[in-house]
Every structure is written in C-alpha cells, then in structure tokens.
C-alpha cells in the first residue's frame, strides 16, 4: 500500500510517499518540502493569505517531484492523505482540495490526518524508532503537550499549555529582542554565545504539582528585562538574555517530562515538533534521561518541522492498526481548531 501525504497547515508545503506492508513501520520512499520562511520574513511572521497562495503554486510540482524520486507513477498511489487540521484555514483548504481532487481523478480513497498526530508519530521514521508505550512531549510553535501513548489512536493527555506554547515563547522573546523571523532558531543561535545563568528569569508552573505549562509570564519577564537594559543593549547582554530565556524554557520542559515519566511508570520518552530540533533541549533531555535510565527518541532533524512524511506515516499507521478507514466520497472539510483528544474519541 502506497500512501501519498500532503501537508499544508501553515508555512511549509510538504509531500511524501510511504509504503506499508501491512505490519511494521511503513517505509519512507521519498519526500519533498518547500518552506515559505523567506517570503514571510519581510512581514515578521506568517501572512495567511500569502501562505495559501504559495501552497497553490507549490503542491502539484512537489507531488511530481516525490513520485519521480520514488520511481513511482500516480497510478501506484493507493491512498491520498492530507492534513485536515489544526492550522490556518486557507492553507488547510489548499492541501485538502488538491488531495481530494487528485484522489478522485485516480479513483482512490482519501484519509484526513490530524497535524499533531503526524508530529507524535514522526519519530517512527527515525533511525532509532520508539516502541509503544511511551510518554510524548509535543513541543511546537503553537502546542506544548505531554501525552501518554499506548498505541496508534490510543493517547491520553497528561498536561498542556494554558497560554503561550514553548515555541511561542521562543518566537515572541526573539521578536522583543529584535532577532527577526523565524525567531526561535535565531534566539537559539544567539544563545550559544551567552550565559544561561546571567539573568534570573521565571520558570512558570515549574512547581505547580501538575503537568501543565505556561510561558506567557516568561515573555513578559523578557520584556521587563529588556526595558531595564535600556535602548542601546550591547550584543553580549542580548546573548546572555537569549541564553537565559532558552534555559528557562528548557528547564520547564525537562522537569515536566521527567515528572510525566515518573507518574506514568514508563521509561521511554518521545520528543516531537519543531522545538524538538533545538540542540540544547536535546542535549539536556538526553543527559537527564540517561541519569534516570530512560530512552529518548526524536524525529530526524529534517522531519521536526511540518512535513508530508509525518502525514503519510500517520495515515499508513492508522490504516494498519484499523483505527481509521480511507473513504472515496471526496467531500472534505478542514478543522483549524481541532483538539487531539477528538481523534481518540473518533477511534473509540
């Protein structure tokens, strides 16, 4: 079974083809990705209408590129999967519309995928794939969640952010520092030259007794600290502030992840989402988990960002497990706001 996956939830157009043998992890045959970073940089953030228009331009050429790279033709596709949500409504409509039109032209079924489930399962495409059950830390631009994962579509929410996600804390803090777009990677690069203990910044909800997150207060603390530094902040102070901000976020993510593992009694952690590519986070999670005898699994760095491979994989795994069936009615809707818990209820 060959599953084509199309991702268009925000500012990356991703297409991939995976092959499923009915058991085991599906194999990634080819994938291609176009990022809109350069286009949105001039505006300091994603412009939804521009994102949608660019998806329209990119998606069909990327499908052709993937099929050529995989050595397959369109006739070899068995299922077309697409991101139904969450994300930008207009951007989601592009991927859903193209997927359903392509499937209808081929007489093949479609399958709608939850974007976060794609991230959650993406480490299965890595060179060190996990095994069920595990605790998952989903950490991206718009979401920070801890999940217990017992299998495909068998997820239990353990904790989530009550305001800004970790990725938002990176991006908004970077914007306050004038670091440009995309802010998270820019802040991480500057943090390499700073002292993470230079500024005493808050670790929100670190000792809350639960597994929820909150990063809005950290952003406010960064703004206050910048105000005290004055108008002409030297580059070294800015590097110290970047390092201190990053460390505050990482401290919370590491502590909460370890708490989730202890409470669940599991000894395996999966980290997924764009922030999961942060080198300092990976290094500190590895060190903390090694001391506790815990295995940590990550997606390949190239698959941490939004991509078609995770969508094709999630679809293939749902089909393999019987959690969902592909359909051929070609009517589609998108879900810009879509809690991952709804996926579990739908599979029950």
Short mmCIF file of C-alpha atoms in Angstrom, two decimals:
data_model
loop_
_atom_site.label_atom_id
_atom_site.label_comp_id
_atom_site.label_asym_id
_atom_site.label_seq_id
_atom_site.Cartn_x
_atom_site.Cartn_y
_atom_site.Cartn_z
CA UNK A 1 0.00 0.00 0.00
CA UNK A 2 1.45 3.33 -1.11
CA UNK A 3 0.20 6.37 0.80
CA UNK A 4 0.78 9.88 -0.52
CA UNK A 5 0.75 12.53 2.22
CA UNK A 6 0.21 16.27 1.71
CA UNK A 7 0.85 18.83 4.47
CA UNK A 8 -0.19 22.49 4.11
CA UNK A 9 -1.28 23.60 7.58
CA UNK A 10 0.88 26.74 7.84
CA UNK A 11 4.01 27.91 6.06
CA UNK A 12 5.52 24.68 4.71
CA UNK A 13 4.26 22.69 1.75
CA UNK A 14 5.20 19.06 2.29
CA UNK A 15 4.61 15.98 0.15
CA UNK A 16 5.76 12.41 0.78
CA UNK A 17 5.15 8.83 -0.28
CA UNK A 18 5.34 5.91 2.18
CA UNK A 19 4.90 2.21 1.54
CA UNK A 20 3.15 -0.02 4.06
CA UNK A 21 3.49 -3.78 4.07
CA UNK A 22 0.60 -4.30 6.47
CA UNK A 23 2.82 -4.67 9.54
CA UNK A 24 5.88 -2.94 10.94
CA UNK A 25 6.82 0.65 10.30
CA UNK A 26 5.95 1.95 6.83
CA UNK A 27 8.94 2.85 4.68
CA UNK A 28 9.52 6.41 3.51
CA UNK A 29 10.06 6.22 -0.25
CA UNK A 30 10.52 9.95 -0.95
CA UNK A 31 9.60 13.35 0.43
CA UNK A 32 9.94 16.98 -0.58
CA UNK A 33 9.40 20.22 1.30
CA UNK A 34 9.13 23.88 0.42
CA UNK A 35 9.38 26.42 3.22
CA UNK A 36 7.96 29.94 2.98
CA UNK A 37 10.38 31.48 5.51
CA UNK A 38 11.98 33.86 3.03
CA UNK A 39 8.59 35.10 1.85
CA UNK A 40 7.23 35.79 5.33
CA UNK A 41 10.46 37.24 6.75
CA UNK A 42 9.68 40.68 5.35
CA UNK A 43 6.50 40.78 7.46
CA UNK A 44 7.97 39.39 10.68
CA UNK A 45 5.55 36.45 10.73
CA UNK A 46 3.23 34.27 8.68
CA UNK A 47 0.73 36.12 6.45
CA UNK A 48 -2.14 33.61 5.99
CA UNK A 49 -3.28 34.77 2.54
CA UNK A 50 0.27 34.70 1.16
CA UNK A 51 0.77 31.26 2.69
CA UNK A 52 -2.34 29.89 0.95
CA UNK A 53 -1.34 31.29 -2.43
CA UNK A 54 2.13 29.84 -2.17
CA UNK A 55 0.75 26.38 -1.30
CA UNK A 56 -1.28 26.53 -4.52
CA UNK A 57 1.87 27.21 -6.52
CA UNK A 58 3.99 24.55 -4.86
CA UNK A 59 1.90 21.48 -4.12
CA UNK A 60 1.47 19.94 -7.59
CA UNK A 61 5.15 20.33 -8.60
CA UNK A 62 6.13 18.77 -5.26
CA UNK A 63 3.83 15.80 -5.92
CA UNK A 64 5.54 15.28 -9.28
CA UNK A 65 8.97 15.57 -7.63
CA UNK A 66 8.14 12.99 -4.96
CA UNK A 67 6.71 10.48 -7.42
CA UNK A 68 9.75 10.84 -9.68
CA UNK A 69 12.15 10.46 -6.73
CA UNK A 70 10.31 7.34 -5.54
CA UNK A 71 10.30 5.83 -9.02
CA UNK A 72 6.52 5.54 -8.94
CA UNK A 73 3.67 6.86 -11.05
CA UNK A 74 0.39 8.37 -9.89
CA UNK A 75 -1.26 5.06 -10.72
CA UNK A 76 0.81 3.43 -7.95
CA UNK A 77 -0.87 5.56 -5.23
CA UNK A 78 -3.37 3.61 -3.14
CA UNK A 79 -4.44 6.33 -0.65
CA UNK A 80 -4.07 10.11 -0.61
CA UNK A 81 -3.75 11.55 2.90
CA UNK A 82 -3.86 15.21 3.87
CA UNK A 83 -3.73 17.44 6.93
CA UNK A 84 -7.27 18.33 8.00
CA UNK A 85 -6.18 20.48 10.94
CA UNK A 86 -5.31 22.23 13.11
CA UNK A 87 -3.78 25.13 11.19
CA UNK A 88 -4.59 28.11 9.01
CA UNK A 89 -7.99 27.60 7.36
CA UNK A 90 -6.98 28.83 3.91
CA UNK A 91 -3.74 26.86 3.90
CA UNK A 92 -5.51 23.68 5.00
CA UNK A 93 -8.09 24.08 2.23
CA UNK A 94 -5.35 24.01 -0.40
CA UNK A 95 -3.94 20.67 0.73
CA UNK A 96 -7.36 19.13 1.30
CA UNK A 97 -8.73 20.33 -2.04
CA UNK A 98 -5.74 19.15 -4.07
CA UNK A 99 -5.67 15.79 -2.25
CA UNK A 100 -9.35 15.06 -2.83
CA UNK A 101 -9.20 16.22 -6.46
CA UNK A 102 -6.14 14.04 -7.11
CA UNK A 103 -7.72 11.03 -5.40
CA UNK A 104 -10.97 11.49 -7.35
CA UNK A 105 -9.07 11.66 -10.64
CA UNK A 106 -7.31 8.39 -9.76
CA UNK A 107 -10.37 6.70 -8.28
CA UNK A 108 -8.51 6.23 -4.99
CA UNK A 109 -9.69 6.87 -1.39
CA UNK A 110 -8.56 9.68 0.90
CA UNK A 111 -7.79 9.92 4.58
CA UNK A 112 -7.78 13.09 6.72
CA UNK A 113 -4.97 13.34 9.30
CA UNK A 114 -4.54 15.35 12.49
CA UNK A 115 -1.42 17.51 12.22
CA UNK A 116 -0.30 16.82 15.80
CA UNK A 117 -0.73 13.08 15.39
CA UNK A 118 1.67 13.36 12.50
CA UNK A 119 4.25 15.01 14.76
CA UNK A 120 3.54 12.48 17.51
CA UNK A 121 4.29 9.51 15.26
CA UNK A 122 7.12 11.07 13.22
CA UNK A 123 9.93 9.51 15.32
CA UNK A 124 8.93 6.12 13.88
CA UNK A 125 10.69 7.26 10.70
CA UNK A 126 13.97 7.84 12.55
CA UNK A 127 16.97 5.52 12.68
CA UNK A 128 16.04 4.79 16.32
CA UNK A 129 12.24 4.34 16.30
CA UNK A 130 10.40 4.01 19.63
CA UNK A 131 8.15 1.22 20.84
CA UNK A 132 4.76 1.60 22.50
CA UNK A 133 4.00 2.63 25.20
CA UNK A 134 5.80 5.93 25.77
CA UNK A 135 5.38 9.47 27.03
CA UNK A 136 5.41 12.06 24.25
CA UNK A 137 6.43 15.69 24.57
CA UNK A 138 4.79 17.56 21.70
CA UNK A 139 6.53 20.89 21.54
CA UNK A 140 6.00 23.21 18.58
CA UNK A 141 5.17 26.78 17.67
CA UNK A 142 1.55 26.55 18.76
CA UNK A 143 1.38 23.49 21.02
CA UNK A 144 3.09 22.16 24.13
CA UNK A 145 1.58 18.92 25.43
CA UNK A 146 2.54 15.80 27.31
CA UNK A 147 0.77 12.64 26.18
CA UNK A 148 0.76 9.01 27.24
CA UNK A 149 0.84 6.97 24.04
CA UNK A 150 -0.14 3.29 24.24
CA UNK A 151 -0.61 2.77 20.50
CA UNK A 152 -1.95 4.39 17.37
CA UNK A 153 -5.02 6.48 18.35
CA UNK A 154 -4.53 5.45 21.99
CA UNK A 155 -3.49 8.74 23.57
CA UNK A 156 -4.05 10.22 27.00
CA UNK A 157 -3.45 13.92 27.61
CA UNK A 158 -1.29 14.38 30.71
CA UNK A 159 -0.70 18.13 30.55
CA UNK A 160 -0.74 21.06 28.14
CA UNK A 161 -0.05 24.75 27.95
CA UNK A 162 -2.65 27.07 29.43
CA UNK A 163 -1.44 30.07 27.41
CA UNK A 164 1.65 30.51 25.21
CA UNK A 165 3.35 27.37 23.95
CA UNK A 166 7.12 26.89 24.20
CA UNK A 167 7.57 27.74 20.53
CA UNK A 168 5.61 30.95 21.01
CA UNK A 169 7.83 31.84 23.96
CA UNK A 170 10.89 31.41 21.74
CA UNK A 171 9.40 33.39 18.86
CA UNK A 172 7.89 36.24 20.90
CA UNK A 173 11.00 36.65 23.02
CA UNK A 174 13.13 36.74 19.88
CA UNK A 175 10.87 39.41 18.40
CA UNK A 176 11.22 41.51 21.55
CA UNK A 177 14.99 41.22 21.16
CA UNK A 178 14.80 42.29 17.52
CA UNK A 179 16.16 39.00 16.22
CA UNK A 180 13.93 38.73 13.18
CA UNK A 181 11.97 35.81 11.74
CA UNK A 182 11.86 32.91 12.38
CA UNK A 183 12.55 33.86 15.95
CA UNK A 184 13.07 30.51 17.66
CA UNK A 185 16.12 29.37 15.65
CA UNK A 186 17.56 32.91 15.77
CA UNK A 187 17.30 33.01 19.56
CA UNK A 188 18.88 29.56 19.84
CA UNK A 189 21.84 30.63 17.67
CA UNK A 190 22.42 33.78 19.73
CA UNK A 191 22.09 31.80 22.99
CA UNK A 192 25.24 29.84 22.06
CA UNK A 193 27.27 32.97 22.88
CA UNK A 194 25.54 33.79 26.18
CA UNK A 195 25.49 32.67 29.82
CA UNK A 196 22.22 30.85 30.65
CA UNK A 197 22.60 31.91 34.30
CA UNK A 198 23.15 35.60 33.54
CA UNK A 199 19.54 36.63 34.19
CA UNK A 200 17.15 35.17 36.74
CA UNK A 201 14.00 34.55 34.70
CA UNK A 202 10.84 32.76 35.89
CA UNK A 203 10.09 29.09 35.27
CA UNK A 204 6.26 29.25 35.17
CA UNK A 205 4.39 26.31 36.79
CA UNK A 206 7.66 24.50 37.47
CA UNK A 207 6.44 23.54 40.96
CA UNK A 208 2.70 23.51 40.23
CA UNK A 209 2.23 19.85 41.12
CA UNK A 210 0.67 19.12 37.73
CA UNK A 211 1.93 18.63 34.17
CA UNK A 212 0.55 21.82 32.63
CA UNK A 213 2.70 24.53 31.07
CA UNK A 214 2.60 28.32 30.95
CA UNK A 215 5.07 30.54 29.11
CA UNK A 216 3.26 33.87 28.80
CA UNK A 217 4.83 35.13 32.03
CA UNK A 218 8.30 34.36 30.73
CA UNK A 219 7.71 36.56 27.68
CA UNK A 220 6.60 39.37 29.99
CA UNK A 221 9.74 38.93 32.10
CA UNK A 222 11.90 39.18 28.98
CA UNK A 223 10.19 42.43 28.01
CA UNK A 224 10.74 43.82 31.53
CA UNK A 225 14.41 42.82 31.50
CA UNK A 226 14.93 44.46 28.12
CA UNK A 227 13.38 47.66 29.48
CA UNK A 228 15.87 47.69 32.33
CA UNK A 229 18.78 47.17 29.94
CA UNK A 230 17.85 50.37 28.13
CA UNK A 231 17.67 51.35 24.49
CA UNK A 232 21.21 50.54 23.38
CA UNK A 233 21.62 46.95 24.54
CA UNK A 234 25.07 45.55 23.82
CA UNK A 235 25.26 42.33 21.82
CA UNK A 236 26.75 40.37 24.73
CA UNK A 237 23.89 41.29 27.07
CA UNK A 238 21.46 40.27 24.37
CA UNK A 239 23.23 36.92 24.04
CA UNK A 240 23.04 36.45 27.82
CA UNK A 241 19.32 37.21 27.74
CA UNK A 242 18.75 34.81 24.86
CA UNK A 243 20.63 32.05 26.70
CA UNK A 244 18.74 32.73 29.92
CA UNK A 245 15.40 32.67 28.11
CA UNK A 246 16.19 29.42 26.35
CA UNK A 247 17.35 27.84 29.60
CA UNK A 248 14.14 28.84 31.41
CA UNK A 249 12.06 27.13 28.72
CA UNK A 250 14.24 24.02 28.69
CA UNK A 251 14.20 23.71 32.48
CA UNK A 252 10.41 23.55 32.45
CA UNK A 253 10.23 21.11 29.54
CA UNK A 254 12.80 18.75 31.08
CA UNK A 255 11.31 18.84 34.59
CA UNK A 256 7.74 18.28 33.40
CA UNK A 257 8.79 15.46 31.05
CA UNK A 258 10.58 13.62 33.85
CA UNK A 259 7.58 14.10 36.13
CA UNK A 260 5.29 12.65 33.46
CA UNK A 261 7.53 9.61 33.13
CA UNK A 262 7.59 9.05 36.88
CA UNK A 263 3.83 9.40 37.23
CA UNK A 264 3.11 7.10 34.29
CA UNK A 265 5.68 4.49 35.29
CA UNK A 266 7.09 4.44 31.74
CA UNK A 267 10.76 4.57 30.77
CA UNK A 268 10.56 5.80 27.20
CA UNK A 269 10.20 9.43 26.03
CA UNK A 270 9.42 10.70 22.53
CA UNK A 271 10.07 14.35 21.68
CA UNK A 272 8.39 15.74 18.56
CA UNK A 273 7.57 19.09 16.97
CA UNK A 274 9.64 21.99 15.71
CA UNK A 275 11.13 22.93 19.09
CA UNK A 276 12.31 19.32 19.35
CA UNK A 277 15.08 20.24 16.92
CA UNK A 278 16.64 22.60 19.48
CA UNK A 279 20.14 21.22 20.13
CA UNK A 280 20.34 22.43 23.73
CA UNK A 281 16.97 20.88 24.58
CA UNK A 282 18.05 17.56 23.09
CA UNK A 283 21.36 17.62 24.93
CA UNK A 284 19.82 18.38 28.33
CA UNK A 285 16.98 15.89 27.88
CA UNK A 286 19.50 13.21 26.89
CA UNK A 287 21.61 13.91 29.99
CA UNK A 288 18.64 13.97 32.39
CA UNK A 289 17.07 10.82 30.94
CA UNK A 290 20.35 8.93 30.86
CA UNK A 291 20.75 9.53 34.59
CA UNK A 292 17.27 8.06 35.14
CA UNK A 293 17.65 5.09 32.79
CA UNK A 294 15.13 6.48 30.27
CA UNK A 295 15.32 6.07 26.49
CA UNK A 296 14.69 9.21 24.42
CA UNK A 297 13.62 9.21 20.79
CA UNK A 298 13.48 12.13 18.34
CA UNK A 299 12.45 12.55 14.72
CA UNK A 300 15.24 13.19 12.27
CA UNK A 301 16.01 16.92 12.39
CA UNK A 302 14.71 17.35 8.83
CA UNK A 303 11.36 15.92 9.95
CA UNK A 304 10.92 18.08 13.05
CA UNK A 305 9.33 20.87 11.04
CA UNK A 306 5.94 20.41 9.34
CA UNK A 307 6.33 17.88 6.52
CA UNK A 308 4.44 15.48 4.32
CA UNK A 309 6.28 12.40 5.60
CA UNK A 310 4.63 12.59 9.02
CA UNK A 311 1.19 12.91 7.41
CA UNK A 312 1.71 9.93 5.10
CA UNK A 313 3.12 7.90 8.01
CA UNK A 314 0.25 8.73 10.36
CA UNK A 315 -2.26 7.75 7.69
CA UNK A 316 -0.48 4.47 6.96
CA UNK A 317 -0.26 3.57 10.66
CA UNK A 318 -3.95 4.37 11.22
CA UNK A 319 -4.86 2.13 8.28
CA UNK A 320 -2.57 -0.66 9.51
CA UNK A 321 -4.00 -0.55 13.02
CA UNK A 322 -7.61 -0.40 11.90
CA UNK A 323 -8.11 2.91 13.71
CA UNK A 324 -9.48 4.51 10.54
CA UNK A 325 -10.60 3.61 7.05
CA UNK A 326 -9.95 5.58 3.89
CA UNK A 327 -13.06 6.83 2.08
CA UNK A 328 -13.86 7.77 -1.51
CA UNK A 329 -16.64 10.33 -1.22
CA UNK A 330 -14.22 13.25 -1.89
CA UNK A 331 -16.19 15.70 0.24
CA UNK A 332 -13.85 17.47 2.63
CA UNK A 333 -13.79 19.92 5.49
CA UNK A 334 -10.89 21.47 7.36
CA UNK A 335 -10.60 21.96 11.11
CA UNK A 336 -8.43 24.97 12.02
CA UNK A 337 -9.06 24.23 15.71
CA UNK A 338 -9.01 20.53 16.44
CA UNK A 339 -8.05 19.04 19.82
CA UNK A 340 -6.04 15.83 19.52
CA UNK A 341 -8.42 14.27 22.06
CA UNK A 342 -11.11 14.27 19.33
CA UNK A 343 -9.01 11.81 17.33
CA UNK A 344 -9.04 9.39 20.25
CA UNK A 345 -12.80 9.70 20.70
CA UNK A 346 -13.39 9.14 16.99
CA UNK A 347 -11.35 5.91 17.09
CA UNK A 348 -13.08 4.60 20.22
#
